[in-house]
């Protein structure tokens, strides 16, 4: 009975890690394609610091999952104690890193306040200067969520224009027919001249909070599920490690 249980655990662990291996291989392949693609997509990624960083994060995650799945599969099917031990240590490091990130997020949650974002916006925002990562990110957020500032357009009254040609209200706060950078303005001139009718008046803090409120519990449940899977993977690895003669 003990041998049957051990065999079942071995093949379940192999199947579980095989899917991790495939997922890591897909991410790794996609990341490599983005970085070496000869059709010009590489230049688009390189021109945007956020996309550039995201491509490297995707590469790192793909490599990590690829290695993790490989160690788990080989360790389980070959009943190799050394590979199982490496797999256990790898999972343990990831588990501790995720747990530390969750604890730090809980400790520093007070930094995610309306006042904190308002202070940072007034300190670093450079309006339509899209060469600045902070300003470009804020402009993308305001366009995507059809909002303006943290609390509203009044946040920009204390921020001097980046050039003498700019108005008090950034272009990103103007209403568009389609919520993207390519979307046509409803009435750009009226918006920049101060007409509230053509401005997005609602602050981004409230809009984003309302948008993601329904996903908070889902994200929490997903995080708990991932931690639970990693915990069971470590238990399976240790059981196999101890069961192998």
XYZ file of C-alpha atoms in Angstrom:
245
model
C 0.000 0.000 0.000
C 2.842 2.317 0.872
C 4.523 1.603 -2.467
C 1.316 2.320 -4.418
C 0.863 5.636 -2.560
C 4.459 6.622 -3.277
C 4.074 5.712 -6.969
C 0.844 7.717 -7.252
C 2.503 10.720 -5.603
C 5.467 10.404 -7.977
C 3.323 10.536 -11.121
C 1.106 13.332 -9.792
C 4.195 15.381 -9.029
C 5.569 14.648 -12.509
C 2.308 15.784 -14.157
C 2.119 18.922 -11.998
C 5.707 19.907 -12.812
C 5.301 19.055 -16.498
C 2.700 21.817 -16.802
C 5.012 24.205 -14.927
C 7.791 23.222 -17.355
C 5.568 23.920 -20.404
C 4.418 27.265 -18.992
C 8.001 28.310 -18.311
C 9.088 27.242 -21.801
C 6.293 29.320 -23.384
C 7.170 32.409 -21.327
C 10.878 31.976 -22.036
C 10.270 31.547 -25.763
C 7.974 34.579 -25.911
C 10.476 36.721 -24.001
C 13.347 35.696 -26.305
C 11.206 36.372 -29.396
C 10.338 39.882 -28.140
C 14.024 40.690 -27.541
C 15.405 39.327 -30.860
C 12.406 39.747 -33.192
C 13.740 41.159 -36.510
C 10.392 42.633 -37.624
C 10.710 45.787 -35.520
C 8.788 44.842 -32.374
C 12.087 44.918 -30.465
C 12.473 48.654 -31.227
C 8.994 49.374 -29.886
C 9.796 47.549 -26.649
C 13.206 49.209 -26.301
C 11.644 52.661 -26.741
C 9.326 52.163 -23.760
C 11.126 51.592 -20.421
C 8.080 49.877 -18.908
C 7.772 47.378 -21.785
C 11.550 46.870 -21.760
C 11.510 46.025 -18.041
C 8.452 43.810 -18.506
C 10.206 41.804 -21.233
C 13.126 41.052 -18.923
C 10.763 40.127 -16.072
C 8.989 37.731 -18.454
C 12.349 36.202 -19.413
C 13.348 35.771 -15.760
C 9.992 34.226 -14.808
C 10.083 31.887 -17.806
C 13.623 30.722 -17.001
C 12.737 30.188 -13.336
C 9.586 28.173 -14.100
C 11.413 26.206 -16.823
C 14.154 25.200 -14.393
C 11.686 24.513 -11.602
C 9.526 22.248 -13.779
C 12.579 20.441 -15.132
C 13.950 19.713 -11.660
C 10.552 18.528 -10.428
C 9.891 16.277 -13.436
C 13.343 14.673 -13.461
C 13.453 14.319 -9.692
C 10.047 12.639 -9.580
C 10.294 10.284 -12.557
C 13.916 9.250 -11.932
C 13.442 9.182 -8.157
C 16.599 11.257 -7.840
C 17.065 12.488 -4.272
C 19.527 15.205 -5.290
C 17.120 16.756 -7.847
C 14.225 16.503 -5.410
C 16.296 18.314 -2.789
C 17.159 21.085 -5.275
C 13.475 21.318 -6.222
C 12.471 21.598 -2.566
C 15.047 24.342 -1.899
C 14.005 26.248 -5.038
C 10.305 26.130 -4.090
C 11.160 27.102 -0.520
C 13.061 30.206 -1.686
C 10.147 31.261 -3.929
C 7.662 30.590 -1.121
C 9.668 32.700 1.362
C 10.105 35.516 -1.195
C 6.348 35.645 -1.892
C 5.558 35.498 1.812
C 8.012 38.344 2.481
C 6.456 40.413 -0.336
C 2.973 39.871 1.153
C 4.183 40.913 4.611
C 5.928 44.025 3.230
C 2.806 44.944 1.232
C 0.756 44.692 4.432
C 3.267 46.754 6.444
C 3.587 49.535 3.854
C -0.070 49.599 2.837
C -0.423 53.081 4.404
C 1.756 54.420 1.543
C -1.025 53.580 -0.909
C -3.166 56.461 0.321
C -4.729 59.293 -1.659
C -2.420 61.789 0.079
C 0.715 59.814 -0.843
C -0.154 59.646 -4.558
C -1.150 63.325 -4.603
C 2.188 64.324 -3.085
C 4.149 62.173 -5.562
C 2.153 63.514 -8.525
C 2.790 67.148 -7.602
C 6.465 66.418 -6.971
C 7.413 64.399 -10.074
C 4.788 64.928 -12.788
C 6.018 66.783 -15.907
C 2.747 66.915 -17.853
C 3.214 65.984 -21.544
C 6.902 65.085 -21.245
C 6.600 61.455 -22.384
C 10.361 60.920 -22.147
C 9.898 60.902 -18.371
C 8.749 57.444 -17.203
C 6.711 58.781 -14.258
C 4.837 61.329 -16.407
C 4.321 58.894 -19.281
C 2.899 56.276 -16.904
C 0.519 58.777 -15.316
C -0.643 59.991 -18.736
C -1.323 56.402 -19.825
C -3.308 55.731 -16.631
C -5.390 58.912 -17.046
C -6.149 58.132 -20.696
C -6.977 54.459 -20.075
C -9.276 55.088 -17.087
C -10.722 58.394 -18.360
C -9.706 60.202 -15.170
C -7.625 63.214 -14.197
C -5.008 63.486 -11.459
C -5.436 61.750 -8.130
C -8.420 63.777 -6.943
C -9.306 65.712 -10.098
C -7.997 68.455 -12.431
C -7.309 70.705 -9.426
C -4.233 68.585 -8.654
C -2.428 70.226 -11.581
C -2.991 73.811 -10.482
C 0.179 73.658 -8.352
C 2.250 72.016 -11.131
C 3.933 74.537 -13.495
C 3.582 73.848 -17.252
C 6.506 71.983 -18.858
C 6.677 74.684 -21.564
C 5.113 78.105 -22.161
C 2.756 76.577 -24.746
C 1.118 74.180 -22.307
C -2.129 74.833 -20.481
C -2.908 74.128 -16.822
C -4.844 70.966 -17.713
C -2.765 68.168 -19.307
C -3.918 66.691 -22.609
C -4.319 63.313 -20.882
C -7.280 64.759 -18.930
C -9.216 65.645 -22.092
C -12.121 63.430 -23.119
C -11.517 61.103 -26.060
C -13.840 59.112 -28.274
C -11.701 56.023 -27.608
C -9.763 55.576 -24.350
C -6.302 55.120 -25.865
C -3.466 57.379 -27.025
C -4.694 56.941 -30.607
C -8.242 58.013 -29.678
C -9.514 61.283 -31.151
C -10.186 64.179 -28.750
C -13.816 65.190 -28.343
C -12.787 68.873 -28.248
C -9.141 69.401 -27.356
C -9.121 73.201 -27.606
C -12.147 73.627 -25.348
C -10.720 71.137 -22.870
C -7.335 72.882 -22.593
C -9.017 76.276 -22.317
C -10.765 75.099 -19.143
C -14.165 73.871 -20.334
C -15.242 71.246 -17.800
C -17.647 69.714 -20.287
C -14.772 68.224 -22.283
C -12.572 67.239 -19.340
C -12.462 64.034 -17.318
C -13.297 65.482 -13.906
C -13.133 62.374 -11.734
C -9.885 61.586 -9.910
C -7.956 58.422 -10.819
C -7.727 57.241 -7.212
C -11.498 56.745 -6.949
C -11.879 55.384 -10.491
C -9.097 52.792 -10.145
C -10.219 51.801 -6.651
C -13.750 51.165 -7.929
C -12.435 49.319 -11.001
C -10.259 46.910 -9.031
C -12.467 46.503 -5.975
C -14.177 43.444 -7.421
C -10.798 41.806 -8.167
C -9.216 42.309 -4.742
C -10.733 39.161 -3.233
C -9.982 37.200 -6.414
C -6.318 38.298 -6.284
C -6.146 37.398 -2.588
C -7.665 33.966 -3.211
C -5.273 33.406 -6.130
C -2.264 34.356 -3.980
C -3.388 31.989 -1.217
C -3.935 29.252 -3.819
C -0.418 29.703 -5.254
C 1.131 29.574 -1.771
C -0.906 26.448 -0.958
C 0.208 24.725 -4.190
C 3.842 25.553 -3.421
C 3.423 24.237 0.109
C 1.955 20.950 -1.157
C 4.731 20.708 -3.771
C 7.316 20.954 -0.982
C 5.475 18.309 1.055
C 5.277 15.949 -1.966
C 8.978 16.492 -2.687
C 9.948 15.708 0.896
C 7.693 12.624 1.010
C 9.269 11.309 -2.198
C 12.732 12.181 -0.913
C 12.170 10.223 2.291
C 10.395 7.346 0.515
C 13.172 6.712 -2.010
C 15.492 3.961 -0.779
